[in-house]
PDB file of C-alpha atoms in Angstrom:
ATOM      1  CA  UNK L   1     -11.184 -16.904  -3.370  1.00 52.00           C
ATOM      2  CA  UNK L   2      -8.937 -14.442  -4.985  1.00 71.00           C
ATOM      3  CA  UNK L   3      -9.552 -10.525  -4.058  1.00 79.00           C
ATOM      4  CA  UNK L   4     -10.916  -9.143  -7.293  1.00 84.00           C
ATOM      5  CA  UNK L   5     -11.118  -5.066  -7.599  1.00 92.00           C
ATOM      6  CA  UNK L   6     -11.987  -4.917 -11.495  1.00 93.00           C
ATOM      7  CA  UNK L   7     -15.769  -3.993 -10.553  1.00 93.00           C
ATOM      8  CA  UNK L   8     -14.666  -1.100  -8.335  1.00 93.00           C
ATOM      9  CA  UNK L   9     -11.795   0.142 -10.355  1.00 92.00           C
ATOM     10  CA  UNK L  10     -13.009   3.415 -12.077  1.00 93.00           C
ATOM     11  CA  UNK L  11     -15.303   4.505  -9.272  1.00 93.00           C
ATOM     12  CA  UNK L  12     -12.691   3.449  -6.550  1.00 94.00           C
ATOM     13  CA  UNK L  13     -11.038   7.095  -6.181  1.00 95.00           C
ATOM     14  CA  UNK L  14     -14.264   8.666  -6.173  1.00 94.00           C
ATOM     15  CA  UNK L  15     -15.495   6.527  -3.318  1.00 93.00           C
ATOM     16  CA  UNK L  16     -12.577   7.124  -1.544  1.00 96.00           C
ATOM     17  CA  UNK L  17     -12.823  10.914  -1.653  1.00 96.00           C
ATOM     18  CA  UNK L  18     -16.344  10.850  -0.875  1.00 96.00           C
ATOM     19  CA  UNK L  19     -16.042   8.823   2.337  1.00 95.00           C
ATOM     20  CA  UNK L  20     -12.248  10.288   3.335  1.00 96.00           C
ATOM     21  CA  UNK L  21     -12.042  13.547   1.664  1.00 97.00           C
ATOM     22  CA  UNK L  22      -8.464  13.795   0.530  1.00 97.00           C
ATOM     23  CA  UNK L  23      -7.202  12.210   4.179  1.00 98.00           C
ATOM     24  CA  UNK L  24      -5.953   8.890   2.545  1.00 97.00           C
ATOM     25  CA  UNK L  25      -4.165  10.821  -0.099  1.00 97.00           C
ATOM     26  CA  UNK L  26      -2.562  13.082   2.199  1.00 98.00           C
ATOM     27  CA  UNK L  27      -1.525   9.940   4.599  1.00 98.00           C
ATOM     28  CA  UNK L  28       0.207   8.247   1.544  1.00 98.00           C
ATOM     29  CA  UNK L  29       1.903  11.593   0.051  1.00 98.00           C
ATOM     30  CA  UNK L  30       3.387  12.416   3.457  1.00 98.00           C
ATOM     31  CA  UNK L  31       5.918   9.226   2.896  1.00 98.00           C
ATOM     32  CA  UNK L  32       6.924  10.072  -0.415  1.00 98.00           C
ATOM     33  CA  UNK L  33       9.488  12.665   0.471  1.00 97.00           C
ATOM     34  CA  UNK L  34      11.509  10.164   2.250  1.00 97.00           C
ATOM     35  CA  UNK L  35      12.468   8.313  -1.207  1.00 98.00           C
ATOM     36  CA  UNK L  36      15.917   9.175  -2.328  1.00 98.00           C
ATOM     37  CA  UNK L  37      17.063   9.678  -6.059  1.00 98.00           C
ATOM     38  CA  UNK L  38      18.142   6.609  -8.163  1.00 98.00           C
ATOM     39  CA  UNK L  39      15.888   4.493  -5.881  1.00 98.00           C
ATOM     40  CA  UNK L  40      14.369   1.194  -7.129  1.00 98.00           C
ATOM     41  CA  UNK L  41      11.063   0.870  -5.757  1.00 98.00           C
ATOM     42  CA  UNK L  42       8.321  -1.860  -5.367  1.00 98.00           C
ATOM     43  CA  UNK L  43       4.677  -0.531  -5.180  1.00 98.00           C
ATOM     44  CA  UNK L  44       2.113  -3.264  -4.438  1.00 97.00           C
ATOM     45  CA  UNK L  45      -1.380  -2.630  -4.762  1.00 92.00           C
ATOM     46  CA  UNK L  46      -1.150   0.852  -5.910  1.00 91.00           C
ATOM     47  CA  UNK L  47      -4.602   0.945  -7.232  1.00 93.00           C
ATOM     48  CA  UNK L  48      -5.688   3.436 -10.003  1.00 96.00           C
ATOM     49  CA  UNK L  49      -1.944   4.744  -9.914  1.00 96.00           C
ATOM     50  CA  UNK L  50      -2.101   8.291  -8.947  1.00 97.00           C
ATOM     51  CA  UNK L  51       0.399   7.818  -6.293  1.00 97.00           C
ATOM     52  CA  UNK L  52       2.928   7.374  -9.345  1.00 97.00           C
ATOM     53  CA  UNK L  53       2.140  11.246 -10.544  1.00 96.00           C
ATOM     54  CA  UNK L  54       2.955  12.071  -6.814  1.00 97.00           C
ATOM     55  CA  UNK L  55       6.251  10.453  -6.912  1.00 98.00           C
ATOM     56  CA  UNK L  56       7.158  11.850 -10.425  1.00 96.00           C
ATOM     57  CA  UNK L  57       6.245  15.190  -8.790  1.00 96.00           C
ATOM     58  CA  UNK L  58       9.362  15.111  -6.468  1.00 97.00           C
ATOM     59  CA  UNK L  59      11.602  12.705  -8.617  1.00 97.00           C
ATOM     60  CA  UNK L  60      10.733  13.443 -12.147  1.00 96.00           C
ATOM     61  CA  UNK L  61      13.447  11.040 -13.621  1.00 97.00           C
ATOM     62  CA  UNK L  62      15.987   8.441 -12.306  1.00 97.00           C
ATOM     63  CA  UNK L  63      13.766   6.183 -10.479  1.00 98.00           C
ATOM     64  CA  UNK L  64      13.025   2.508 -11.535  1.00 98.00           C
ATOM     65  CA  UNK L  65       9.533   1.370 -10.259  1.00 98.00           C
ATOM     66  CA  UNK L  66       7.985  -2.150 -10.253  1.00 97.00           C
ATOM     67  CA  UNK L  67       4.451  -1.442 -10.132  1.00 97.00           C
ATOM     68  CA  UNK L  68       2.475  -4.777  -8.786  1.00 96.00           C
ATOM     69  CA  UNK L  69      -1.325  -4.767  -9.184  1.00 95.00           C
ATOM     70  CA  UNK L  70      -3.636  -7.959  -9.493  1.00 93.00           C
ATOM     71  CA  UNK L  71      -6.644  -5.803 -10.793  1.00 94.00           C
ATOM     72  CA  UNK L  72      -5.946  -5.699 -14.628  1.00 94.00           C
ATOM     73  CA  UNK L  73      -8.381  -2.695 -14.553  1.00 95.00           C
ATOM     74  CA  UNK L  74      -6.412  -0.855 -12.223  1.00 96.00           C
ATOM     75  CA  UNK L  75      -3.404  -1.506 -14.196  1.00 96.00           C
ATOM     76  CA  UNK L  76      -5.324   0.182 -17.183  1.00 95.00           C
ATOM     77  CA  UNK L  77      -5.915   3.225 -15.451  1.00 95.00           C
ATOM     78  CA  UNK L  78      -2.315   3.416 -13.858  1.00 96.00           C
ATOM     79  CA  UNK L  79      -0.844   3.226 -17.387  1.00 95.00           C
ATOM     80  CA  UNK L  80      -2.552   6.598 -18.216  1.00 93.00           C
ATOM     81  CA  UNK L  81      -1.043   8.505 -15.268  1.00 93.00           C
ATOM     82  CA  UNK L  82       1.708  11.140 -15.940  1.00 85.00           C
ATOM     83  CA  UNK L  83       4.885   9.446 -15.299  1.00 84.00           C
ATOM     84  CA  UNK L  84       7.515  11.978 -16.257  1.00 90.00           C
ATOM     85  CA  UNK L  85      10.906  10.210 -17.025  1.00 94.00           C
ATOM     86  CA  UNK L  86      11.113   7.477 -14.734  1.00 96.00           C
ATOM     87  CA  UNK L  87      11.286   3.906 -15.576  1.00 96.00           C
ATOM     88  CA  UNK L  88       7.924   2.235 -14.671  1.00 96.00           C
ATOM     89  CA  UNK L  89       7.156  -1.460 -15.188  1.00 96.00           C
ATOM     90  CA  UNK L  90       3.708  -2.865 -14.510  1.00 96.00           C
ATOM     91  CA  UNK L  91       2.930  -6.390 -13.131  1.00 95.00           C
ATOM     92  CA  UNK L  92      -0.622  -7.359 -13.350  1.00 94.00           C
ATOM     93  CA  UNK L  93       0.021 -10.388 -11.053  1.00 92.00           C
ATOM     94  CA  UNK L  94      -0.635 -11.256  -7.412  1.00 91.00           C
ATOM     95  CA  UNK L  95       2.498 -10.144  -5.491  1.00 92.00           C
ATOM     96  CA  UNK L  96       3.485 -13.329  -4.280  1.00 89.00           C
ATOM     97  CA  UNK L  97       4.034 -14.905  -7.743  1.00 89.00           C
ATOM     98  CA  UNK L  98       6.199 -12.061  -8.842  1.00 88.00           C
ATOM     99  CA  UNK L  99       9.916 -12.857  -9.068  1.00 85.00           C
ATOM    100  CA  UNK L 100      12.460 -10.441  -8.543  1.00 82.00           C
ATOM    101  CA  UNK L 101      15.911  -9.908 -10.208  1.00 80.00           C
ATOM    102  CA  UNK L 102      17.353  -7.660  -7.416  1.00 91.00           C
ATOM    103  CA  UNK L 103      16.460  -6.163  -4.275  1.00 97.00           C
ATOM    104  CA  UNK L 104      14.413  -2.889  -3.809  1.00 98.00           C
ATOM    105  CA  UNK L 105      15.452   0.361  -2.044  1.00 99.00           C
ATOM    106  CA  UNK L 106      11.809   1.087  -1.153  1.00 99.00           C
ATOM    107  CA  UNK L 107       8.840  -0.778  -0.757  1.00 99.00           C
ATOM    108  CA  UNK L 108       5.392   0.942  -0.662  1.00 99.00           C
ATOM    109  CA  UNK L 109       2.041  -0.816   0.453  1.00 98.00           C
ATOM    110  CA  UNK L 110      -0.966   1.553   0.494  1.00 98.00           C
ATOM    111  CA  UNK L 111      -3.767   0.239   2.305  1.00 97.00           C
ATOM    112  CA  UNK L 112      -2.690  -3.384   1.140  1.00 97.00           C
ATOM    113  CA  UNK L 113      -2.597  -5.503   4.345  1.00 96.00           C
ATOM    114  CA  UNK L 114      -5.908  -4.860   5.257  1.00 95.00           C
ATOM    115  CA  UNK L 115      -7.371  -7.105   2.636  1.00 95.00           C
ATOM    116  CA  UNK L 116      -6.255 -10.140   4.136  1.00 94.00           C
ATOM    117  CA  UNK L 117      -6.249 -12.738   7.376  1.00 94.00           C
ATOM    118  CA  UNK L 118      -3.352 -13.237   9.343  1.00 94.00           C
ATOM    119  CA  UNK L 119      -2.423 -16.446   7.790  1.00 95.00           C
ATOM    120  CA  UNK L 120      -2.170 -14.880   4.370  1.00 95.00           C
ATOM    121  CA  UNK L 121      -0.517 -11.746   5.702  1.00 96.00           C
ATOM    122  CA  UNK L 122       2.378 -13.764   7.389  1.00 96.00           C
ATOM    123  CA  UNK L 123       3.167 -15.197   3.685  1.00 95.00           C
ATOM    124  CA  UNK L 124       2.908 -11.820   2.221  1.00 96.00           C
ATOM    125  CA  UNK L 125       4.961  -9.866   4.706  1.00 97.00           C
ATOM    126  CA  UNK L 126       7.712 -12.947   4.500  1.00 96.00           C
ATOM    127  CA  UNK L 127       8.034 -12.665   0.904  1.00 95.00           C
ATOM    128  CA  UNK L 128       8.066  -8.742   0.688  1.00 97.00           C
ATOM    129  CA  UNK L 129      10.823  -8.439   3.595  1.00 97.00           C
ATOM    130  CA  UNK L 130      12.909 -10.763   1.535  1.00 95.00           C
ATOM    131  CA  UNK L 131      12.574  -8.363  -1.681  1.00 96.00           C
ATOM    132  CA  UNK L 132      14.087  -5.102   0.250  1.00 98.00           C
ATOM    133  CA  UNK L 133      17.657  -4.313   0.949  1.00 97.00           C
ATOM    134  CA  UNK L 134      19.272  -3.639   4.462  1.00 97.00           C
ATOM    135  CA  UNK L 135      18.529  -0.198   5.417  1.00 98.00           C
ATOM    136  CA  UNK L 136      15.809   0.143   2.799  1.00 98.00           C
ATOM    137  CA  UNK L 137      12.468   1.961   3.490  1.00 99.00           C
ATOM    138  CA  UNK L 138       9.351   0.442   3.665  1.00 99.00           C
ATOM    139  CA  UNK L 139       6.607   2.947   3.186  1.00 99.00           C
ATOM    140  CA  UNK L 140       3.593   1.638   4.945  1.00 99.00           C
ATOM    141  CA  UNK L 141       0.128   3.118   5.300  1.00 98.00           C
ATOM    142  CA  UNK L 142      -3.143   1.450   6.323  1.00 97.00           C
ATOM    143  CA  UNK L 143      -5.933   1.673   8.757  1.00 96.00           C
ATOM    144  CA  UNK L 144      -5.773   1.246  12.402  1.00 92.00           C
ATOM    145  CA  UNK L 145      -5.768  -2.149  13.598  1.00 87.00           C
ATOM    146  CA  UNK L 146      -9.263  -2.989  14.939  1.00 77.00           C
ATOM    147  CA  UNK L 147      -8.145  -3.543  18.630  1.00 78.00           C
ATOM    148  CA  UNK L 148      -7.091   0.283  18.722  1.00 82.00           C
ATOM    149  CA  UNK L 149     -10.328   1.519  17.542  1.00 84.00           C
ATOM    150  CA  UNK L 150     -11.740   3.229  20.573  1.00 82.00           C
ATOM    151  CA  UNK L 151     -14.326   5.427  18.913  1.00 91.00           C
ATOM    152  CA  UNK L 152     -17.796   3.910  17.655  1.00 93.00           C
ATOM    153  CA  UNK L 153     -17.800   5.479  14.371  1.00 95.00           C
ATOM    154  CA  UNK L 154     -14.579   3.786  13.397  1.00 93.00           C
ATOM    155  CA  UNK L 155     -15.902   0.314  14.164  1.00 91.00           C
ATOM    156  CA  UNK L 156     -19.104   1.117  12.093  1.00 94.00           C
ATOM    157  CA  UNK L 157     -17.141   2.343   9.231  1.00 94.00           C
ATOM    158  CA  UNK L 158     -14.689  -0.220   9.066  1.00 93.00           C
ATOM    159  CA  UNK L 159     -17.724  -3.032   9.313  1.00 93.00           C
ATOM    160  CA  UNK L 160     -19.323  -1.153   6.165  1.00 95.00           C
ATOM    161  CA  UNK L 161     -15.981  -1.082   4.224  1.00 94.00           C
ATOM    162  CA  UNK L 162     -15.453  -4.936   4.706  1.00 94.00           C
ATOM    163  CA  UNK L 163     -19.282  -5.601   3.851  1.00 95.00           C
ATOM    164  CA  UNK L 164     -18.926  -3.453   0.624  1.00 92.00           C
ATOM    165  CA  UNK L 165     -15.747  -4.735  -0.679  1.00 92.00           C
ATOM    166  CA  UNK L 166     -16.530  -8.237   0.555  1.00 90.00           C
ATOM    167  CA  UNK L 167     -19.490  -8.462  -1.593  1.00 91.00           C
ATOM    168  CA  UNK L 168     -18.154  -6.490  -4.617  1.00 88.00           C
ATOM    169  CA  UNK L 169     -14.411  -7.271  -4.484  1.00 90.00           C
ATOM    170  CA  UNK L 170     -14.136 -10.695  -2.475  1.00 90.00           C
ATOM    171  CA  UNK L 171     -12.095  -9.231   0.420  1.00 93.00           C
ATOM    172  CA  UNK L 172     -11.468 -12.216   2.350  1.00 90.00           C
ATOM    173  CA  UNK L 173     -10.833 -10.084   5.792  1.00 93.00           C
ATOM    174  CA  UNK L 174     -13.131  -8.806   8.270  1.00 91.00           C
ATOM    175  CA  UNK L 175     -10.714  -7.038  10.710  1.00 91.00           C
ATOM    176  CA  UNK L 176      -7.366  -5.224  10.740  1.00 92.00           C
ATOM    177  CA  UNK L 177      -4.571  -7.250  11.626  1.00 92.00           C
ATOM    178  CA  UNK L 178      -2.020  -5.437  14.145  1.00 93.00           C
ATOM    179  CA  UNK L 179       1.075  -5.160  11.850  1.00 95.00           C
ATOM    180  CA  UNK L 180       3.505  -3.816  14.408  1.00 93.00           C
ATOM    181  CA  UNK L 181       4.043  -7.542  15.163  1.00 93.00           C
ATOM    182  CA  UNK L 182       5.727  -8.092  11.821  1.00 96.00           C
ATOM    183  CA  UNK L 183       7.918  -5.219  11.744  1.00 97.00           C
ATOM    184  CA  UNK L 184       9.140  -5.342  15.395  1.00 94.00           C
ATOM    185  CA  UNK L 185      11.934  -7.673  14.731  1.00 92.00           C
ATOM    186  CA  UNK L 186      13.601  -6.375  11.843  1.00 96.00           C
ATOM    187  CA  UNK L 187      12.614  -2.697  11.530  1.00 98.00           C
ATOM    188  CA  UNK L 188      13.279   0.630  12.869  1.00 98.00           C
ATOM    189  CA  UNK L 189      10.365   2.978  12.771  1.00 96.00           C
ATOM    190  CA  UNK L 190      11.658   6.334  11.590  1.00 96.00           C
ATOM    191  CA  UNK L 191       8.349   8.175  11.192  1.00 97.00           C
ATOM    192  CA  UNK L 192       4.815   7.817  12.486  1.00 97.00           C
ATOM    193  CA  UNK L 193       1.915   9.859  11.533  1.00 96.00           C
ATOM    194  CA  UNK L 194      -2.076   9.598  12.088  1.00 95.00           C
ATOM    195  CA  UNK L 195      -4.748  10.922   9.932  1.00 97.00           C
ATOM    196  CA  UNK L 196      -8.679  10.957   9.894  1.00 96.00           C
ATOM    197  CA  UNK L 197      -9.191  11.078  13.472  1.00 93.00           C
ATOM    198  CA  UNK L 198      -6.649   8.438  14.304  1.00 93.00           C
ATOM    199  CA  UNK L 199      -8.268   5.825  12.091  1.00 95.00           C
ATOM    200  CA  UNK L 200      -5.117   5.897   9.248  1.00 96.00           C
ATOM    201  CA  UNK L 201      -1.530   5.732  10.048  1.00 96.00           C
ATOM    202  CA  UNK L 202       1.399   6.369   7.992  1.00 98.00           C
ATOM    203  CA  UNK L 203       4.675   4.451   9.045  1.00 98.00           C
ATOM    204  CA  UNK L 204       8.141   4.615   7.621  1.00 98.00           C
ATOM    205  CA  UNK L 205      10.273   1.653   8.704  1.00 98.00           C
ATOM    206  CA  UNK L 206      13.841   1.242   8.006  1.00 98.00           C
ATOM    207  CA  UNK L 207      15.248  -2.346   7.633  1.00 98.00           C
ATOM    208  CA  UNK L 208      17.878  -2.995  10.307  1.00 96.00           C
ATOM    209  CA  UNK L 209      18.295  -6.840   9.864  1.00 89.00           C
ATOM    210  CA  UNK L 210      18.379  -9.063   7.224  1.00 79.00           C
TER     211      UNK L 210
END
């Protein structure tokens, strides 16, 4: 069963702000200043595309961005965003089916891995890792893994989110996987910030081994 965010595409940002205020936006934007000029960037699961406008505020031109999103409705919304003079290609497909021509300087995965179970994450992570250059940056933002949640409200909110998106968007996961396990071997952590009562984490990883 494939995840499908078409039905929630238009109200998605409203729902996010209703629940989290601007915390999820701030968490993602906090990483964008580490993008260098002239970078080749892969964005996976960028949602409605507001992140493109934030990137363009920092780099109005000179970037090559490949925007991969499996929801056709999300792609439609993203194409209407202000992009300045950056070169942006939109790919409406699951990331595992996207074949690259050359490696990326930066990979951005905002709230992406929380959609999947561990066996699928292993495949997705391996594929993305192969797409990033040595010394490239991986800008990772997601909810804190289930095993680190110590507050009742975090557990209740997480269960509510999974129930909601499980029904409407066919999200297969029911708990958060600890992604540190995947990054440990080949990546160095160069920044680490927490948001929304330590329920959200934004990390910059640098690839040190191919």
